[in-house]
Coordinates of C-alpha atoms in Angstrom, one line a residue:
M20 CA 27.9 137.6 121.3
N21 CA 28.2 134.9 124.5
H22 CA 31.5 135.5 126.1
E23 CA 31.1 133.0 128.7
P24 CA 34.5 130.7 128.9
R25 CA 34.0 127.4 126.4
Q26 CA 33.3 124.0 129.1
P27 CA 35.4 121.3 128.2
H28 CA 32.9 118.4 126.7
I29 CA 32.5 115.5 129.7
P30 CA 30.6 113.0 128.4
Q31 CA 27.9 112.3 131.1
N32 CA 27.6 108.3 130.9
L33 CA 30.5 107.4 131.9
T34 CA 31.7 104.3 134.3
R35 CA 33.0 104.2 137.4
R36 CA 35.3 101.5 135.7
E37 CA 35.9 103.8 132.7
V38 CA 36.7 106.9 134.6
L39 CA 38.8 104.5 136.4
F40 CA 40.6 103.3 133.0
R41 CA 40.6 107.2 131.7
A42 CA 42.8 108.6 134.6
G43 CA 45.1 105.7 134.8
G44 CA 46.4 105.5 131.1
G45 CA 46.2 109.8 131.9
F46 CA 48.9 108.8 134.3
G47 CA 50.9 106.4 132.6
A48 CA 51.1 108.3 129.5
L49 CA 52.6 111.0 132.0
A50 CA 54.9 108.7 132.9
L51 CA 56.1 107.3 129.2
A52 CA 56.7 110.7 128.3
Y53 CA 59.2 111.2 130.9
L54 CA 61.2 108.0 131.0
Q55 CA 61.4 108.9 126.5
A56 CA 62.1 112.7 127.8
Q57 CA 65.4 110.9 129.7
E58 CA 66.3 108.7 126.6
A59 CA 66.3 111.6 124.0
V60 CA 68.3 113.6 126.5
A61 CA 70.8 110.5 127.6
D62 CA 70.8 110.5 123.6
T63 CA 71.9 114.0 123.6
L64 CA 74.4 114.0 125.7
Q65 CA 76.0 111.3 126.4
R66 CA 76.8 109.8 122.7
P67 CA 80.1 108.6 122.4
H68 CA 81.9 109.9 120.0
F69 CA 82.8 107.1 117.9
A70 CA 81.9 103.2 117.8
P71 CA 83.2 101.9 121.1
K72 CA 85.4 99.0 121.1
A73 CA 84.2 98.4 124.6
K74 CA 81.7 98.8 126.2
S75 CA 83.1 98.1 129.7
V76 CA 86.8 98.4 131.5
I77 CA 87.8 95.8 133.7
W78 CA 91.8 97.8 135.7
C79 CA 93.3 95.7 138.1
F80 CA 95.4 97.7 140.3
M81 CA 98.5 96.5 141.5
E82 CA 99.1 99.6 144.2
G83 CA 102.9 99.4 145.4
G84 CA 104.8 99.8 142.0
P85 CA 105.2 95.8 141.2
S86 CA 108.8 95.4 139.0
H87 CA 108.3 95.2 135.2
I88 CA 111.7 93.7 135.0
D89 CA 110.9 90.1 137.2
L90 CA 107.9 90.4 135.6
F91 CA 107.8 91.2 131.8
D92 CA 110.5 92.7 130.7
P93 CA 113.1 90.5 130.8
K94 CA 116.8 92.6 130.8
P95 CA 120.0 89.6 130.4
A96 CA 121.7 93.1 130.3
L97 CA 121.1 93.3 133.6
Q98 CA 122.6 89.8 135.0
R99 CA 125.5 90.3 132.6
L100 CA 126.0 93.5 134.7
A101 CA 124.6 92.4 138.0
G102 CA 126.8 93.9 141.5
Q103 CA 128.5 97.1 138.9
P104 CA 127.7 100.1 139.6
L105 CA 124.1 101.7 137.1
P106 CA 126.1 102.7 133.9
P107 CA 127.1 106.9 133.8
S108 CA 125.1 107.3 130.4
Y109 CA 121.6 106.0 132.4
G110 CA 122.6 108.9 134.6
R111 CA 122.4 110.0 138.1
P112 CA 118.4 109.7 139.0
I113 CA 116.7 110.8 142.3
T114 CA 115.5 107.6 143.6
A115 CA 111.7 108.2 146.0
M116 CA 114.2 108.1 149.0
G117 CA 116.2 111.0 147.9
T118 CA 119.3 108.7 147.9
A119 CA 121.7 108.1 144.9
E120 CA 121.5 105.1 142.6
N121 CA 123.0 101.7 144.7
A122 CA 123.8 98.6 142.5
L123 CA 122.5 97.2 139.8
L124 CA 120.5 93.9 140.8
P125 CA 119.8 90.7 138.4
S126 CA 116.4 88.8 138.9
K127 CA 115.9 85.5 140.1
R128 CA 112.9 85.1 138.1
T129 CA 113.2 82.1 135.0
F130 CA 111.7 83.6 131.9
K131 CA 109.7 81.8 129.5
Q132 CA 108.2 82.9 126.3
H133 CA 104.3 81.8 125.5
G134 CA 100.6 81.5 123.4
Q135 CA 101.8 81.5 119.9
S136 CA 103.2 85.3 120.4
G137 CA 106.0 83.8 122.3
I138 CA 106.0 86.2 124.7
W139 CA 108.2 86.6 127.8
V140 CA 106.9 86.2 131.1
S141 CA 108.7 84.6 134.2
D142 CA 107.8 82.3 136.8
W143 CA 106.2 84.5 139.1
Y144 CA 102.7 84.5 136.5
P145 CA 102.4 80.6 135.5
H146 CA 98.4 81.1 135.0
I147 CA 98.6 85.0 133.4
A148 CA 101.4 83.4 131.2
E149 CA 98.2 81.4 129.3
H150 CA 96.9 84.1 128.0
V151 CA 99.8 86.1 126.1
D152 CA 97.3 85.8 123.1
N153 CA 94.6 88.1 125.0
Y154 CA 97.0 91.3 125.8
T155 CA 98.9 93.8 124.6
V156 CA 102.2 94.1 126.3
L157 CA 102.8 97.7 127.3
R158 CA 106.4 98.2 128.1
S159 CA 107.2 101.9 128.0
C160 CA 105.5 103.2 130.2
W161 CA 105.9 106.5 132.5
A162 CA 104.9 108.3 134.7
D163 CA 105.7 111.6 136.7
G164 CA 104.8 111.0 140.1
L165 CA 108.1 109.5 142.7
N166 CA 105.7 108.4 145.5
H167 CA 103.2 106.6 145.6
V168 CA 100.4 109.1 146.4
G169 CA 100.9 110.9 143.6
A170 CA 101.7 108.4 141.7
V171 CA 98.5 106.5 142.7
G172 CA 96.7 110.2 141.8
Q173 CA 98.0 110.5 138.6
M174 CA 97.5 106.9 137.1
N175 CA 94.1 107.3 138.1
T176 CA 93.0 111.5 137.2
G177 CA 96.2 112.2 135.1
A178 CA 97.6 114.3 137.5
I179 CA 99.8 114.0 140.6
L180 CA 97.9 116.6 142.8
S181 CA 94.3 116.0 144.1
G182 CA 91.4 118.0 142.8
R183 CA 91.4 116.1 139.6
P184 CA 88.2 113.8 138.1
S185 CA 89.3 109.5 138.0
L186 CA 88.9 108.5 134.7
G187 CA 85.9 105.8 136.0
S188 CA 84.3 109.3 136.5
W189 CA 84.7 110.4 132.9
V190 CA 83.9 107.6 131.6
Q191 CA 80.8 107.9 133.6
Y192 CA 80.4 111.5 132.1
G193 CA 81.3 110.9 128.9
L194 CA 78.7 107.9 128.5
G195 CA 76.1 108.2 130.7
A196 CA 75.1 105.1 132.9
A197 CA 74.1 101.6 130.9
N198 CA 72.0 100.2 134.0
N199 CA 69.1 101.8 136.3
N200 CA 69.7 99.8 139.2
L201 CA 73.8 99.6 140.1
P202 CA 76.7 102.6 140.0
T203 CA 78.5 102.8 136.7
F204 CA 82.0 103.0 138.3
V205 CA 82.4 101.2 140.9
V206 CA 85.1 100.7 142.9
L207 CA 86.1 97.5 144.8
L208 CA 89.2 96.9 147.3
D209 CA 91.4 93.9 149.0
E210 CA 91.9 95.0 152.8
R211 CA 92.1 98.5 153.3
E212 CA 91.6 102.0 151.6
P213 CA 94.2 102.7 148.4
I214 CA 97.3 105.5 149.5
G215 CA 95.4 108.2 148.9
G216 CA 91.9 107.0 149.8
P217 CA 88.2 107.9 148.4
K218 CA 90.0 111.1 145.7
N219 CA 91.4 108.4 144.0
W220 CA 87.8 107.6 142.7
S221 CA 86.5 110.6 143.3
S222 CA 84.8 113.3 140.7
G223 CA 86.9 116.4 141.3
F224 CA 85.0 119.2 139.6
L225 CA 82.7 116.8 137.3
P226 CA 79.4 116.9 139.3
A227 CA 79.5 115.2 142.6
A228 CA 76.7 112.8 140.9
Y229 CA 79.3 111.2 138.4
Q230 CA 82.6 110.3 142.0
G231 CA 83.1 106.3 141.7
T232 CA 80.8 104.6 144.7
Q233 CA 82.3 101.7 146.5
F234 CA 80.9 98.4 146.9
R235 CA 82.1 96.3 150.2
P236 CA 82.8 92.4 149.3
D237 CA 81.8 90.8 152.3
G238 CA 77.5 91.6 153.8
N239 CA 75.9 94.6 152.5
P240 CA 77.6 96.4 149.3
I241 CA 77.0 99.3 150.5
L242 CA 76.8 100.5 153.8
A243 CA 72.9 101.4 155.4
L244 CA 71.4 100.2 151.7
K245 CA 69.3 98.2 153.2
P246 CA 66.4 98.9 155.0
P247 CA 64.7 98.5 158.0
S248 CA 62.4 95.2 158.5
T249 CA 59.7 97.4 159.8
I250 CA 59.5 99.8 156.6
G251 CA 57.6 98.3 153.3
E252 CA 58.5 99.6 149.7
A253 CA 55.3 101.5 149.6
Q254 CA 56.2 104.3 152.6
Q255 CA 60.3 103.9 151.7
R256 CA 59.6 105.1 148.2
S257 CA 57.0 107.8 149.9
K258 CA 59.6 109.1 152.0
L259 CA 62.0 109.2 149.3
D260 CA 59.4 111.1 146.8
F261 CA 58.8 113.7 149.6
L262 CA 62.7 113.5 150.4
T263 CA 63.1 114.3 147.0
E264 CA 60.5 116.9 146.6
I265 CA 62.0 119.2 149.3
N266 CA 65.5 119.1 147.7
R267 CA 64.4 120.1 144.3
K268 CA 63.2 123.2 145.4
Y269 CA 66.0 124.3 147.6
S270 CA 68.5 123.5 144.5
K271 CA 66.1 125.7 142.2
T272 CA 68.2 128.7 143.7
R273 CA 71.4 126.8 144.3
S274 CA 71.8 125.3 140.5
D275 CA 75.3 125.5 141.3
D276 CA 75.0 122.9 143.8
T277 CA 76.1 120.1 142.4
E278 CA 76.4 117.3 145.7
L279 CA 72.8 118.2 146.0
E280 CA 72.2 117.5 142.7
A281 CA 73.5 114.1 144.2
R282 CA 72.7 113.5 147.0
I283 CA 69.0 113.2 144.6
R284 CA 70.8 111.3 142.4
A285 CA 72.2 108.9 145.4
Y286 CA 68.6 108.6 147.1
E287 CA 67.2 107.6 144.3
L288 CA 69.8 104.8 142.8
A289 CA 70.0 103.4 146.6
F290 CA 66.5 102.3 146.0
Q291 CA 67.3 101.6 143.3
M292 CA 70.0 98.9 144.6
Q293 CA 68.9 98.0 147.5
S294 CA 67.6 94.4 145.4
A295 CA 69.8 94.6 141.7
A296 CA 73.4 95.4 144.8
P297 CA 73.2 91.9 146.8
T298 CA 71.9 90.1 144.1
A299 CA 75.1 91.5 142.0
M300 CA 77.3 90.6 144.4
D301 CA 75.9 87.5 145.7
I302 CA 78.7 84.0 144.0
S303 CA 76.9 81.8 145.9
K304 CA 75.2 81.0 143.1
E305 CA 78.2 81.0 140.9
P306 CA 79.4 76.9 139.7
D307 CA 82.2 75.6 141.9
S308 CA 83.9 75.2 138.6
V309 CA 83.9 79.1 138.7
K310 CA 84.5 79.2 142.1
K311 CA 87.6 77.2 141.4
L312 CA 88.4 79.2 138.1
Y313 CA 88.8 82.6 140.4
G314 CA 90.9 80.9 142.8
L315 CA 88.1 81.3 145.7
D316 CA 89.0 77.4 146.5
S317 CA 92.8 78.6 148.3
P318 CA 93.3 81.0 151.3
A319 CA 96.1 83.5 149.5
T320 CA 93.6 83.7 146.5
E321 CA 89.9 83.8 147.8
R322 CA 89.6 87.4 148.8
F323 CA 90.9 89.2 145.3
G324 CA 90.0 86.2 143.1
K325 CA 86.1 86.3 145.1
N326 CA 86.9 90.6 143.7
C327 CA 87.4 89.7 140.0
L328 CA 84.2 86.8 140.2
M329 CA 82.7 89.9 141.6
A330 CA 83.6 92.6 138.5
R331 CA 82.2 90.3 136.1
R332 CA 79.0 90.0 137.4
L333 CA 79.3 93.9 137.6
V334 CA 79.6 94.6 134.4
E335 CA 77.4 91.7 133.4
R336 CA 74.7 94.1 134.8
G337 CA 75.7 96.9 132.7
V338 CA 78.3 98.4 134.9
R339 CA 81.5 100.9 132.6
F340 CA 84.0 100.8 134.5
V341 CA 84.9 98.6 137.9
Q342 CA 88.6 99.1 139.4
L343 CA 90.0 96.5 141.8
Y344 CA 92.8 96.5 144.2
C345 CA 95.3 94.5 144.3
G346 CA 97.2 94.8 147.3
T347 CA 95.6 98.2 148.9
G348 CA 97.9 100.4 151.5
S349 CA 100.9 99.8 148.8
Q350 CA 101.5 95.9 149.5
W351 CA 103.1 95.9 146.1
D352 CA 105.9 98.2 147.7
A353 CA 109.5 96.3 148.2
H354 CA 112.5 98.6 149.0
S355 CA 113.7 95.0 151.0
D356 CA 113.0 91.5 150.4
I357 CA 111.1 91.6 146.2
E358 CA 112.0 88.3 146.6
G359 CA 109.9 87.4 149.5
N360 CA 107.2 90.1 148.4
H361 CA 106.4 89.2 145.1
A362 CA 106.1 86.2 145.4
K363 CA 103.7 86.5 147.1
M364 CA 101.7 89.4 145.9
C365 CA 101.6 87.9 142.6
R366 CA 100.2 84.2 144.2
I367 CA 97.4 86.8 145.6
S368 CA 97.0 87.7 142.2
D369 CA 97.9 85.3 139.3
K370 CA 95.0 82.9 139.1
P371 CA 92.3 85.2 139.6
V372 CA 93.3 87.9 136.8
A373 CA 94.1 84.9 134.4
G374 CA 90.5 83.3 135.8
L375 CA 88.9 86.7 135.3
I376 CA 90.7 86.7 131.5
S377 CA 89.2 83.5 130.8
D378 CA 86.1 83.3 132.9
L379 CA 85.8 86.4 130.2
K380 CA 86.5 84.9 126.5
Q381 CA 84.2 81.7 127.6
R382 CA 81.1 83.9 127.9
G383 CA 81.9 85.8 124.8
M384 CA 82.4 89.6 127.4
L385 CA 86.3 89.6 126.2
E386 CA 85.6 92.0 123.0
E387 CA 83.8 93.9 124.9
T388 CA 85.7 94.3 128.3
L389 CA 88.5 96.1 128.8
V390 CA 90.8 93.8 131.3
I391 CA 93.7 96.4 132.5
W392 CA 97.0 94.8 134.9
G393 CA 99.1 97.2 136.0
G394 CA 100.2 99.4 139.8
E395 CA 101.0 103.1 139.7
F396 CA 105.1 102.7 138.7
G397 CA 108.1 100.3 138.8
R398 CA 110.9 99.6 140.6
T399 CA 114.3 100.3 140.0
P400 CA 117.2 97.9 138.1
M401 CA 119.4 98.8 141.7
T402 CA 119.2 97.5 144.2
E403 CA 118.1 99.4 147.5
G404 CA 120.0 98.2 150.4
T405 CA 120.6 94.9 149.3
N406 CA 117.5 92.8 148.4
G407 CA 115.1 95.4 147.1
R408 CA 113.9 97.9 144.3
D409 CA 112.9 101.6 145.0
H410 CA 110.3 103.5 142.8
N411 CA 110.9 103.8 138.9
P412 CA 108.6 105.9 137.2
W413 CA 110.5 106.5 134.6
G414 CA 109.9 102.9 132.8
F415 CA 107.4 100.3 134.0
T416 CA 104.7 98.1 131.9
V417 CA 100.6 97.4 132.2
F418 CA 98.7 95.3 130.1
M419 CA 95.7 95.0 128.6
A420 CA 93.1 92.4 127.2
G421 CA 90.3 92.1 125.8
G422 CA 88.2 95.3 123.9
G423 CA 88.7 95.8 121.1
V424 CA 93.2 94.8 121.7
K425 CA 95.3 93.2 119.5
G426 CA 96.4 90.8 121.4
G427 CA 99.7 88.9 121.1
Q428 CA 101.7 91.7 120.7
V429 CA 104.6 94.0 123.0
I430 CA 104.3 97.9 122.2
G431 CA 107.9 99.5 123.7
S432 CA 110.5 98.7 125.2
T433 CA 113.1 100.7 128.1
D434 CA 116.3 100.3 128.1
E435 CA 119.0 97.0 128.4
V436 CA 119.0 97.4 132.4
G437 CA 115.3 98.2 132.7
L438 CA 115.4 101.7 133.9
R439 CA 114.1 104.3 132.0
A440 CA 111.1 103.7 128.9
E441 CA 113.1 103.5 125.5
E442 CA 111.5 103.3 122.1
R443 CA 107.6 104.2 122.2
P444 CA 107.2 106.0 125.4
I445 CA 104.2 106.0 126.6
H446 CA 102.8 108.1 129.4
I447 CA 100.0 108.1 131.7
H448 CA 98.2 110.3 129.4
D449 CA 98.1 108.7 126.3
L450 CA 97.4 105.3 128.6
H451 CA 94.3 107.6 129.5
A452 CA 93.7 108.8 125.6
T453 CA 94.1 104.6 124.2
I454 CA 91.4 104.2 127.5
L455 CA 88.4 106.5 126.6
H456 CA 89.7 106.0 123.3
L457 CA 88.6 102.0 123.0
M458 CA 85.5 103.2 125.3
G459 CA 84.5 105.4 122.0
L460 CA 85.8 108.7 123.7
N461 CA 88.2 111.6 122.1
H462 CA 89.9 112.8 124.8
R463 CA 90.4 115.9 123.4
Q464 CA 86.5 116.2 122.3
L465 CA 85.7 114.9 126.2
T466 CA 85.7 118.2 128.4
Y467 CA 84.2 120.2 130.9
H468 CA 84.8 123.7 131.6
H469 CA 86.0 124.7 134.5
D470 CA 88.1 128.1 135.8
G471 CA 87.5 129.5 133.2
R472 CA 89.0 126.8 130.4
E473 CA 88.2 123.2 129.0
E474 CA 89.5 120.2 130.8
R475 CA 90.3 117.2 129.4
A476 CA 91.2 113.7 131.3
T477 CA 95.1 114.1 129.6
V478 CA 94.9 117.5 131.0
N479 CA 96.9 118.9 128.4
G480 CA 98.8 115.9 126.3
G481 CA 98.1 112.3 125.7
N482 CA 97.9 111.0 122.1
V483 CA 96.2 107.3 121.8
V484 CA 98.3 104.6 120.7
K485 CA 96.8 103.4 117.8
E486 CA 98.8 100.4 117.9
V487 CA 97.1 98.6 120.7
F488 CA 94.1 98.3 118.0
V489 CA 95.5 97.7 114.8

């Protein structure tokens, strides 16, 4: 019996062209199989829990605490009780500065009703007021943080203490990437870092690959992204492949090292971004009419307006979550001279935010893009010093537009002087649950096992504010 191994049939009369063609086809099949496997994994692990109403989020974060009672929540009683102590029925709140309440400070703003819905907006926001029929005003938000570090952290991560993932990281973890050339979660700053710094877009205990990526508005969006002119694409690709091979071998015995896996992904993404990121951030080819819409023709609104325009360009290209800060370093923090402080900050933010909503609507993108406006808390109806307002986490306003949100409505209310959420209180966990719901994610099912328990974005609470989209 012949026990020699069976030899594969090898055609003897193939031309060199046919050999190369068959070999090339084989490599192509390998690549196709890899891409199909990637898609299968993504479809299995990163599928929405239900049909999303929004594909992207643009969060306009007014850092420092804008005053709801001077912008979206008019209080006639505050005018009537001006100069008097806070009524005893409101209790004796401890302010962020550790002092007792002072006399009630009336608003100097003029409020008017706007749109078909008749929503009240102050004269500090004339452009944003034009879009009231596109957004829902949540007047009864409340938080736990009394100071900026804890409050900014909670608005971003759900907790006043550091270490938890930001909401953008949860969205990326739950839905995955929508493009191969740009990050899924991008952060745009105006002048400096926000209070708390990068922990506000950290992935916390989630794998490091889900953290936000800070883009710079001028020059290269990401430092060291552009390669030297002496290195060509083929050479760079070869180096990257070799580095990835070494890292993969090293990580086989260190499966719990998410930083290494994040670094591998970051190298690959950076290679893809070298052309995509500068193109996304290049607004030079935008029509002058669009630039004017965002306020790029005025020094006061140019910087934040540019960030708003770049946010639109990013979601156009498949970025799921963009957070842009206005007033980093707590510039909305009006402990004194609220008139001067807020007049400046409202002038900076009014036209750009309104321009963003207008531009998205004109392009047919507003229906699938959720725009959020708000800060980490509001401000007290009592004066601090002679003409300022202190921190108020007990009741403040956030508004949401587009992305499945029912426009032209107000949900909830604060008490008659604007100190505490009274009707339909909405905690930050409720706000986060609602945002996730609009993105097609159930906040109770979106979990990650950490330290022996199933963690979720809303910690131990959170209820979807269904009135937002009913």
